[in-house]
Amino acid sequence: MLRLFLGLFLVMTVGLVLGLQTVERTFDALLDDQMQSYNREAVRGQAWSLAEQLRDLDGSDRERELEAVRPHYGLGLTLVESRQLSLTDQEKAELAQGLLVIRDKYTQFISRIDEGSQLLSIKLPAEPSLMPFYIAAAYLMIAVMIGFVLMFWVRPHWRDLEKLRLAAERFGDNDLSSRIQLSKRSNIRDLAEHFNLMAARIEGLIANQRELTNAVSHELRTPIARLSFELDQLKQQPDPTQNRELIADMYADLGELEEMVSELLTYASLERGATVISRENIQANSWLDSVVGSVALEAEAAGVQLLIVECQVDEVRIEPRFMARAVINLLRNAIRYADERVEVSLVRTGDHYEVRVNDDGPGVPVDGREKIFEPFSRLDASRDRRTGGFGLGLALVRRVSQSHGGQVEVGDSPWGGASFRMTWAHLD
């Protein structure tokens, strides 16, 4: 606080002094003519009276007369020769016109007495000897008042900044729940709110990373354990036919690992924003046909009828690779749980596109409709791990839709199963 106070105090004090000096000098220059006229008028009567008294006297008599009247005027009165004053042309012109010549910041006035070379010099009384001290004291009082005002102004700012510093320090010491609460009148409230948003975002990212790491390690154990077991069996198995079965199972486990890693890398790149989403204009019918065709064999093997029931869009603007991956995940999820049929449609409502996937499976319980979009999350009821998958597919769908400015949600289909709706914004 001391450093902040001293910095502001010095800046304001020096600025005020410089400002006062600048204003004083500026107005002195601008108002010089008016000030000369004012002071000339103020002294003109005294100068005329003295000149009238001295005009008919010679040099020595003038000096005696001036000596006699000097105590009654309270002014510095002297007789001087014009050649001693080094008069400028302007001053000579002023004297010729009968005007007073003003010098030394309006403290000395020079007047003609007659047509001769002798002039009358009139000086105002000198300022008190303590005037510099008074001026210094006045500036000191101004500085003290500025200091008091600044103290009352700086203290709440310093207090709030100190709270922000301590919150940042706690956050840096791994207290990720550290937040700052300030009064609504605080001038740094917006900064504190941005800090809280940043802290909440970082806390969420770190928690998600930890959860993701734990989930990945857990998910990898199963196929790795199966591979280890199958390798042991392969060493002890003398029958070549059974060897081929074990090798096929091992390839299946490797495929599962590869698919999991691929899903995980895609999800992680979208989660941390490392992937740039570059949209393209795609023919909607052709794109949707190719996406459905990529899972047609899986649907046929599962005994599920997969149909495109509606495509109202001629052209769609998307990142084709990620969006195709998201729709494929939705279709695979529907095929996995459907009894007999899955239907997909692509429509546009206002400024948004929408892909809808309906199935006739058991559906999703209401209390689990948000949870299923979290990574490595599975429900305990009909849609559990016995049906396959890693719990990343729907999380990836949500990330893809969010990266396109949309969202995904699940409800009930017309047949009682699940109805997934993925929407995203239309951008020109």
Coordinates of N, CA and C in Angstrom, one line a residue, residues 238-428:
P238 N -0.9 -76.1 -27.5 CA -0.2 -76.8 -28.6 C -1.1 -76.9 -29.8
D239 N -2.4 -76.7 -29.7 CA -3.3 -76.9 -30.9 C -3.3 -75.6 -31.8
P240 N -2.8 -75.7 -33.0 CA -2.8 -74.5 -33.9 C -4.1 -73.9 -34.2
T241 N -5.2 -74.7 -34.2 CA -6.5 -74.2 -34.4 C -6.9 -73.2 -33.3
Q242 N -6.7 -73.7 -32.1 CA -7.0 -72.8 -30.9 C -6.0 -71.6 -30.9
N243 N -4.8 -71.8 -31.4 CA -3.9 -70.6 -31.5 C -4.5 -69.5 -32.4
R244 N -5.1 -69.9 -33.5 CA -5.7 -68.9 -34.4 C -6.8 -68.2 -33.7
E245 N -7.6 -68.9 -32.9 CA -8.7 -68.2 -32.2 C -8.1 -67.2 -31.2
L246 N -7.1 -67.7 -30.5 CA -6.5 -66.7 -29.5 C -5.9 -65.5 -30.2
I247 N -5.2 -65.7 -31.3 CA -4.7 -64.6 -32.1 C -5.8 -63.7 -32.6
A248 N -6.9 -64.2 -33.0 CA -8.0 -63.4 -33.4 C -8.5 -62.5 -32.3
D249 N -8.6 -63.2 -31.1 CA -9.1 -62.4 -29.9 C -8.1 -61.3 -29.6
M250 N -6.8 -61.6 -29.7 CA -5.8 -60.6 -29.5 C -5.9 -59.4 -30.4
Y251 N -6.1 -59.7 -31.7 CA -6.3 -58.6 -32.7 C -7.6 -57.8 -32.3
A252 N -8.6 -58.5 -31.8 CA -9.8 -57.8 -31.4 C -9.5 -56.8 -30.2
D253 N -8.7 -57.3 -29.3 CA -8.3 -56.5 -28.1 C -7.4 -55.3 -28.6
L254 N -6.5 -55.6 -29.5 CA -5.7 -54.5 -30.1 C -6.6 -53.4 -30.8
G255 N -7.6 -53.9 -31.5 CA -8.5 -53.0 -32.2 C -9.3 -52.2 -31.2
E256 N -9.6 -52.8 -30.1 CA -10.3 -52.1 -29.1 C -9.4 -51.0 -28.5
L257 N -8.2 -51.3 -28.2 CA -7.2 -50.3 -27.7 C -7.0 -49.2 -28.7
E258 N -6.9 -49.6 -30.0 CA -6.7 -48.5 -31.0 C -7.9 -47.6 -31.1
E259 N -9.1 -48.2 -31.0 CA -10.3 -47.3 -31.1 C -10.4 -46.4 -29.9
M260 N -10.0 -47.0 -28.7 CA -10.1 -46.1 -27.5 C -9.1 -45.0 -27.6
V261 N -7.8 -45.3 -28.0 CA -6.8 -44.2 -28.1 C -7.3 -43.2 -29.1
S262 N -7.8 -43.6 -30.3 CA -8.3 -42.7 -31.3 C -9.4 -41.7 -30.7
E263 N -10.4 -42.3 -30.0 CA -11.4 -41.5 -29.4 C -10.9 -40.6 -28.4
L264 N -9.9 -41.1 -27.6 CA -9.3 -40.3 -26.5 C -8.6 -39.1 -27.1
L265 N -7.8 -39.3 -28.1 CA -7.0 -38.2 -28.7 C -7.9 -37.2 -29.4
T266 N -8.9 -37.6 -30.0 CA -9.9 -36.7 -30.6 C -10.6 -35.9 -29.6
Y267 N -11.0 -36.5 -28.5 CA -11.7 -35.8 -27.4 C -10.8 -34.8 -26.8
A268 N -9.5 -35.2 -26.5 CA -8.6 -34.4 -25.8 C -8.2 -33.2 -26.6
S269 N -8.1 -33.3 -28.0 CA -7.8 -32.2 -28.8 C -8.9 -31.2 -28.9
L270 N -10.1 -31.7 -28.8 CA -11.3 -30.7 -28.8 C -11.4 -30.1 -27.4
E271 N -11.1 -30.9 -26.4 CA -11.3 -30.4 -25.0 C -10.4 -29.2 -24.7
R272 N -9.1 -29.3 -25.2 CA -8.2 -28.2 -24.8 C -8.1 -27.2 -25.9
G273 N -9.0 -27.3 -27.0 CA -9.0 -26.3 -28.0 C -7.8 -26.3 -28.9
A274 N -7.1 -27.4 -29.0 CA -5.9 -27.4 -29.9 C -6.3 -27.6 -31.3
T275 N -7.5 -28.1 -31.6 CA -7.9 -28.3 -33.0 C -8.7 -27.1 -33.5
V276 N -8.3 -26.7 -34.7 CA -9.0 -25.5 -35.3 C -10.1 -26.1 -36.2
I277 N -11.3 -25.6 -35.9 CA -12.5 -26.1 -36.6 C -12.6 -25.2 -37.9
S278 N -12.4 -25.8 -39.1 CA -12.5 -25.1 -40.3 C -13.7 -25.7 -41.1
R279 N -14.7 -24.9 -41.2 CA -16.0 -25.3 -41.8 C -15.9 -25.3 -43.3
E280 N -16.6 -26.2 -43.9 CA -16.7 -26.3 -45.4 C -18.2 -26.5 -45.7
N281 N -18.5 -26.0 -46.9 CA -19.9 -26.2 -47.5 C -19.9 -27.6 -48.1
I282 N -20.8 -28.5 -47.5 CA -20.9 -29.9 -48.0 C -22.3 -30.2 -48.5
Q283 N -22.4 -31.0 -49.5 CA -23.7 -31.5 -50.0 C -24.3 -32.4 -48.9
A284 N -25.4 -32.0 -48.4 CA -26.0 -32.6 -47.2 C -26.4 -34.1 -47.5
N285 N -27.1 -34.3 -48.6 CA -27.5 -35.7 -48.9 C -26.3 -36.7 -49.0
S286 N -25.3 -36.3 -49.8 CA -24.2 -37.2 -50.1 C -23.4 -37.4 -48.7
W287 N -23.3 -36.4 -48.0 CA -22.5 -36.5 -46.7 C -23.3 -37.4 -45.7
L288 N -24.6 -37.2 -45.6 CA -25.4 -38.1 -44.7 C -25.4 -39.5 -45.2
D289 N -25.5 -39.7 -46.5 CA -25.5 -41.1 -47.0 C -24.2 -41.8 -46.7
S290 N -23.0 -41.1 -46.8 CA -21.7 -41.7 -46.6 C -21.6 -42.0 -45.1
V291 N -22.1 -41.1 -44.2 CA -22.0 -41.4 -42.8 C -22.8 -42.6 -42.4
V292 N -24.0 -42.7 -42.9 CA -24.9 -43.8 -42.6 C -24.3 -45.1 -43.2
G293 N -23.8 -45.0 -44.4 CA -23.2 -46.1 -45.0 C -22.0 -46.7 -44.3
S294 N -21.2 -45.9 -43.5 CA -20.1 -46.3 -42.8 C -20.5 -47.2 -41.6
V295 N -21.7 -47.2 -41.2 CA -22.1 -48.1 -40.0 C -23.2 -49.0 -40.5
A296 N -23.5 -49.1 -41.8 CA -24.6 -50.0 -42.3 C -24.3 -51.4 -42.0
L297 N -23.1 -51.9 -42.1 CA -22.8 -53.3 -41.8 C -22.9 -53.6 -40.4
E298 N -22.6 -52.7 -39.5 CA -22.8 -52.9 -38.1 C -24.3 -53.0 -37.7
A299 N -25.1 -52.2 -38.4 CA -26.5 -52.3 -38.2 C -27.1 -53.6 -38.7
E300 N -26.6 -54.0 -39.8 CA -27.1 -55.3 -40.4 C -26.7 -56.5 -39.5
A301 N -25.4 -56.4 -39.0 CA -24.9 -57.5 -38.1 C -25.7 -57.6 -36.8
A302 N -26.2 -56.4 -36.3 CA -27.0 -56.4 -35.1 C -28.5 -56.6 -35.4
G303 N -28.9 -56.8 -36.6 CA -30.3 -57.0 -36.9 C -31.1 -55.8 -36.8
V304 N -30.5 -54.6 -37.0 CA -31.3 -53.3 -36.8 C -31.4 -52.7 -38.2
Q305 N -32.6 -52.2 -38.5 CA -32.9 -51.5 -39.7 C -32.5 -50.0 -39.5
L306 N -31.6 -49.6 -40.4 CA -31.1 -48.2 -40.3 C -31.6 -47.4 -41.5
L307 N -32.3 -46.3 -41.2 CA -33.0 -45.6 -42.3 C -32.7 -44.1 -42.2
I308 N -32.6 -43.4 -43.3 CA -32.6 -41.9 -43.4 C -34.0 -41.5 -43.7
V309 N -34.7 -40.9 -42.8 CA -36.1 -40.6 -43.0 C -36.3 -39.2 -43.5
E310 N -35.4 -38.3 -43.4 CA -35.6 -37.0 -43.8 C -34.2 -36.2 -43.9
C311 N -34.1 -35.5 -45.0 CA -32.9 -34.6 -45.2 C -33.4 -33.3 -45.9
Q312 N -33.8 -32.3 -45.1 CA -34.4 -31.1 -45.6 C -33.3 -30.1 -46.1
V313 N -32.1 -30.4 -46.0 CA -31.0 -29.4 -46.3 C -30.3 -29.8 -47.5
D314 N -30.1 -28.9 -48.4 CA -29.3 -29.2 -49.6 C -27.8 -29.1 -49.4
E315 N -27.4 -28.1 -48.6 CA -26.0 -27.9 -48.3 C -25.9 -27.5 -46.8
V316 N -24.8 -28.1 -46.2 CA -24.6 -27.8 -44.8 C -23.1 -27.4 -44.6
R317 N -22.9 -26.4 -43.7 CA -21.6 -25.9 -43.5 C -21.0 -26.4 -42.1
I318 N -20.0 -27.3 -42.3 CA -19.5 -28.1 -41.1 C -18.0 -28.3 -41.3
E319 N -17.4 -28.8 -40.2 CA -16.1 -29.5 -40.3 C -16.4 -30.9 -40.6
P320 N -16.2 -31.4 -41.8 CA -16.8 -32.7 -42.2 C -16.3 -33.9 -41.4
R321 N -15.0 -33.9 -41.1 CA -14.4 -35.1 -40.4 C -14.9 -35.2 -39.0
F322 N -14.9 -34.1 -38.2 CA -15.3 -34.2 -36.8 C -16.8 -34.4 -36.7
M323 N -17.6 -33.7 -37.6 CA -19.0 -33.9 -37.6 C -19.4 -35.3 -38.0
A324 N -18.8 -35.9 -39.0 CA -19.1 -37.3 -39.3 C -18.8 -38.2 -38.2
R325 N -17.7 -37.9 -37.5 CA -17.3 -38.8 -36.3 C -18.4 -38.7 -35.2
A326 N -18.9 -37.5 -35.0 CA -20.0 -37.3 -34.0 C -21.3 -38.1 -34.4
V327 N -21.7 -37.9 -35.7 CA -22.9 -38.6 -36.1 C -22.7 -40.1 -36.1
I328 N -21.6 -40.6 -36.5 CA -21.3 -42.0 -36.4 C -21.4 -42.5 -35.0
N329 N -20.9 -41.8 -34.1 CA -21.0 -42.2 -32.7 C -22.4 -42.2 -32.2
L330 N -23.2 -41.3 -32.6 CA -24.7 -41.3 -32.3 C -25.3 -42.6 -32.9
L331 N -25.0 -42.9 -34.2 CA -25.6 -44.0 -34.8 C -25.1 -45.3 -34.2
R332 N -23.9 -45.4 -33.9 CA -23.4 -46.7 -33.2 C -24.0 -46.8 -31.8
N333 N -24.2 -45.7 -31.1 CA -24.9 -45.8 -29.8 C -26.3 -46.3 -30.0
A334 N -27.0 -45.8 -31.0 CA -28.4 -46.2 -31.2 C -28.5 -47.6 -31.7
I335 N -27.6 -48.1 -32.6 CA -27.6 -49.5 -33.0 C -27.3 -50.4 -31.9
R336 N -26.4 -50.0 -31.0 CA -26.0 -50.8 -29.9 C -27.2 -51.2 -29.0
Y337 N -28.1 -50.2 -28.8 CA -29.2 -50.4 -27.9 C -30.6 -50.6 -28.5
A338 N -30.7 -50.5 -29.9 CA -32.0 -50.6 -30.6 C -32.4 -52.0 -30.6
D339 N -33.7 -52.2 -30.6 CA -34.3 -53.6 -30.8 C -34.4 -53.9 -32.3
E340 N -35.0 -53.0 -33.1 CA -35.2 -53.4 -34.5 C -34.9 -52.2 -35.4
R341 N -35.0 -51.0 -35.0 CA -34.8 -49.9 -36.0 C -34.2 -48.7 -35.4
V342 N -33.5 -47.9 -36.3 CA -32.8 -46.7 -36.0 C -33.1 -45.7 -37.2
E343 N -33.6 -44.5 -36.9 CA -33.9 -43.6 -37.9 C -33.1 -42.3 -37.7
V344 N -32.6 -41.7 -38.8 CA -31.8 -40.5 -38.7 C -32.4 -39.5 -39.6
S345 N -32.3 -38.2 -39.2 CA -32.8 -37.1 -40.1 C -31.9 -35.9 -39.9
L346 N -31.9 -35.0 -40.9 CA -31.1 -33.8 -40.9 C -32.0 -32.7 -41.4
V347 N -32.3 -31.7 -40.5 CA -33.2 -30.6 -40.8 C -32.5 -29.3 -40.4
R348 N -33.1 -28.2 -40.8 CA -32.7 -26.9 -40.4 C -33.9 -26.1 -39.8
T349 N -33.6 -25.6 -38.6 CA -34.7 -24.8 -37.9 C -34.1 -23.5 -37.6
G350 N -34.6 -22.5 -38.3 CA -34.1 -21.1 -38.0 C -32.6 -21.0 -38.5
D351 N -31.8 -20.6 -37.5 CA -30.3 -20.4 -37.8 C -29.5 -21.7 -37.3
H352 N -30.2 -22.8 -37.1 CA -29.5 -24.0 -36.6 C -29.8 -25.2 -37.5
Y353 N -28.8 -26.1 -37.6 CA -29.0 -27.4 -38.2 C -29.3 -28.3 -37.0
E354 N -29.9 -29.4 -37.4 CA -30.2 -30.4 -36.4 C -30.2 -31.8 -37.0
V355 N -29.4 -32.7 -36.3 CA -29.4 -34.1 -36.7 C -30.1 -34.8 -35.5
R356 N -31.1 -35.6 -35.9 CA -31.9 -36.4 -34.9 C -31.8 -37.9 -35.2
V357 N -31.4 -38.6 -34.1 CA -31.3 -40.1 -34.2 C -32.2 -40.7 -33.2
N358 N -33.2 -41.5 -33.7 CA -34.2 -42.2 -32.9 C -33.9 -43.7 -32.9
D359 N -34.1 -44.3 -31.8 CA -34.1 -45.8 -31.7 C -35.3 -46.3 -30.9
D360 N -35.5 -47.6 -31.0 CA -36.6 -48.2 -30.3 C -36.1 -49.1 -29.1
G361 N -35.0 -48.7 -28.6 CA -34.4 -49.4 -27.4 C -35.0 -49.1 -26.1
P362 N -34.3 -49.3 -25.0 CA -34.9 -49.1 -23.7 C -34.9 -47.6 -23.3
G363 N -34.3 -46.7 -24.0 CA -34.3 -45.3 -23.7 C -33.3 -45.0 -22.6
V364 N -33.2 -43.7 -22.2 CA -32.3 -43.3 -21.2 C -33.1 -42.7 -20.0
P365 N -32.8 -43.1 -18.8 CA -33.5 -42.6 -17.6 C -33.3 -41.1 -17.5
V366 N -34.3 -40.4 -17.0 CA -34.2 -38.9 -17.0 C -33.1 -38.5 -16.1
D367 N -32.8 -39.1 -15.0 CA -31.7 -38.7 -14.2 C -30.3 -39.0 -14.7
G368 N -30.3 -39.7 -15.8 CA -29.0 -40.0 -16.4 C -28.7 -39.3 -17.8
R369 N -29.6 -38.5 -18.2 CA -29.6 -37.9 -19.5 C -28.5 -36.8 -19.6
E370 N -28.0 -36.3 -18.6 CA -26.9 -35.4 -18.6 C -25.6 -36.1 -18.4
K371 N -25.6 -37.1 -17.5 CA -24.4 -37.8 -17.1 C -23.8 -38.6 -18.3
I372 N -24.6 -39.1 -19.3 CA -24.1 -39.9 -20.3 C -23.2 -39.1 -21.3
F373 N -23.2 -37.8 -21.2 CA -22.3 -37.0 -22.1 C -21.0 -36.7 -21.4
E374 N -20.8 -37.2 -20.2 CA -19.5 -37.0 -19.5 C -18.6 -38.1 -19.9
P375 N -17.3 -37.8 -20.1 CA -16.3 -38.8 -20.5 C -16.3 -40.0 -19.5
F376 N -16.2 -41.2 -20.1 CA -16.1 -42.5 -19.4 C -17.3 -42.7 -18.4
S377 N -18.4 -42.1 -18.8 CA -19.6 -42.3 -17.9 C -20.6 -43.3 -18.5
R378 N -21.1 -44.2 -17.7 CA -22.0 -45.2 -18.2 C -23.2 -45.3 -17.1
L379 N -24.3 -45.7 -17.6 CA -25.4 -45.9 -16.7 C -25.4 -47.3 -16.1
D380 N -26.1 -47.4 -15.0 CA -26.1 -48.7 -14.3 C -27.3 -49.6 -14.8
A381 N -28.2 -49.0 -15.6 CA -29.4 -49.8 -16.0 C -29.1 -50.4 -17.3
S382 N -30.1 -50.2 -18.3 CA -30.0 -50.9 -19.6 C -28.8 -50.6 -20.4
R383 N -28.3 -49.3 -20.3 CA -27.2 -48.9 -21.1 C -25.9 -49.0 -20.2
D384 N -25.4 -50.2 -20.0 CA -24.2 -50.4 -19.2 C -23.0 -50.9 -20.0
R385 N -21.9 -51.2 -19.4 CA -20.7 -51.6 -20.1 C -20.8 -52.9 -20.8
R386 N -21.8 -53.7 -20.5 CA -21.9 -55.0 -21.2 C -22.2 -54.8 -22.7
T387 N -22.8 -53.7 -23.0 CA -23.1 -53.4 -24.4 C -21.9 -52.9 -25.2
G388 N -20.8 -52.7 -24.6 CA -19.6 -52.3 -25.3 C -19.4 -50.8 -25.1
G389 N -18.4 -50.3 -25.8 CA -18.0 -48.9 -25.8 C -17.2 -48.5 -24.6
F390 N -16.6 -47.3 -24.7 CA -15.7 -46.8 -23.6 C -16.2 -45.7 -22.8
G391 N -17.4 -45.1 -23.2 CA -17.9 -44.0 -22.5 C -17.4 -42.7 -23.0
L392 N -16.7 -42.7 -24.2 CA -16.2 -41.5 -24.8 C -17.0 -41.0 -26.0
G393 N -17.8 -41.9 -26.6 CA -18.5 -41.5 -27.8 C -19.4 -40.4 -27.7
L394 N -20.3 -40.4 -26.7 CA -21.2 -39.3 -26.5 C -20.5 -38.0 -26.0
A395 N -19.5 -38.2 -25.2 CA -18.7 -37.0 -24.7 C -18.1 -36.3 -25.9
L396 N -17.6 -37.1 -26.9 CA -17.0 -36.6 -28.1 C -18.1 -35.8 -28.9
V397 N -19.3 -36.4 -29.0 CA -20.4 -35.8 -29.7 C -20.7 -34.4 -29.1
R398 N -20.7 -34.3 -27.8 CA -21.0 -33.0 -27.2 C -19.9 -32.0 -27.5
R399 N -18.6 -32.4 -27.5 CA -17.5 -31.5 -27.8 C -17.6 -31.0 -29.2
V400 N -17.9 -31.9 -30.1 CA -18.0 -31.5 -31.5 C -19.1 -30.5 -31.7
S401 N -20.3 -30.8 -31.1 CA -21.4 -29.8 -31.3 C -21.1 -28.5 -30.7
Q402 N -20.4 -28.5 -29.5 CA -20.0 -27.2 -28.9 C -19.0 -26.5 -29.7
S403 N -18.1 -27.2 -30.3 CA -17.1 -26.5 -31.2 C -17.7 -25.9 -32.4
H404 N -18.9 -26.4 -32.8 CA -19.7 -25.8 -33.9 C -20.7 -24.8 -33.4
G405 N -20.7 -24.4 -32.2 CA -21.6 -23.5 -31.6 C -23.0 -24.1 -31.3
G406 N -23.1 -25.3 -31.0 CA -24.3 -26.0 -30.7 C -24.3 -26.8 -29.5
Q407 N -25.2 -27.8 -29.4 CA -25.3 -28.6 -28.2 C -26.0 -30.0 -28.6
V408 N -26.0 -30.9 -27.7 CA -26.6 -32.2 -27.9 C -27.4 -32.5 -26.7
E409 N -28.6 -33.1 -26.9 CA -29.5 -33.5 -25.8 C -30.2 -34.8 -26.2
V410 N -30.7 -35.5 -25.2 CA -31.4 -36.8 -25.4 C -32.8 -36.7 -24.7
G411 N -33.8 -37.3 -25.4 CA -35.1 -37.3 -24.9 C -35.7 -38.7 -25.3
D412 N -37.0 -38.8 -25.4 CA -37.7 -40.0 -25.7 C -38.1 -40.0 -27.2
S413 N -37.9 -41.1 -27.8 CA -38.3 -41.3 -29.2 C -39.8 -41.7 -29.3
P414 N -40.4 -41.6 -30.5 CA -41.8 -42.0 -30.6 C -42.1 -43.4 -30.3
W415 N -41.0 -44.3 -30.3 CA -41.3 -45.7 -29.9 C -40.9 -46.0 -28.5
G416 N -40.5 -45.0 -27.7 CA -40.2 -45.3 -26.3 C -38.7 -45.4 -26.1
G417 N -37.9 -45.4 -27.1 CA -36.4 -45.4 -27.0 C -35.8 -44.1 -26.8
A418 N -34.6 -44.0 -27.2 CA -33.9 -42.7 -27.0 C -33.9 -41.9 -28.3
S419 N -34.0 -40.6 -28.1 CA -34.0 -39.6 -29.3 C -32.9 -38.6 -29.0
F420 N -31.8 -38.7 -29.8 CA -30.7 -37.8 -29.6 C -30.8 -36.7 -30.6
R421 N -30.7 -35.4 -30.2 CA -30.8 -34.3 -31.0 C -29.5 -33.4 -30.9
M422 N -28.7 -33.4 -32.0 CA -27.5 -32.6 -32.0 C -27.7 -31.4 -32.9
T423 N -27.6 -30.2 -32.3 CA -27.8 -29.0 -33.1 C -26.5 -28.2 -33.2
W424 N -26.3 -27.4 -34.2 CA -25.2 -26.5 -34.3 C -25.6 -25.3 -35.1
A425 N -24.9 -24.2 -34.9 CA -25.2 -22.9 -35.5 C -24.9 -22.9 -37.0
H426 N -25.7 -22.2 -37.8 CA -25.4 -22.0 -39.2 C -24.6 -20.7 -39.4
L427 N -23.5 -20.8 -40.0 CA -22.6 -19.6 -40.2 C -22.3 -19.4 -41.6
D428 N -22.4 -18.2 -42.1 CA -22.1 -17.9 -43.5 C -20.6 -17.9 -43.8

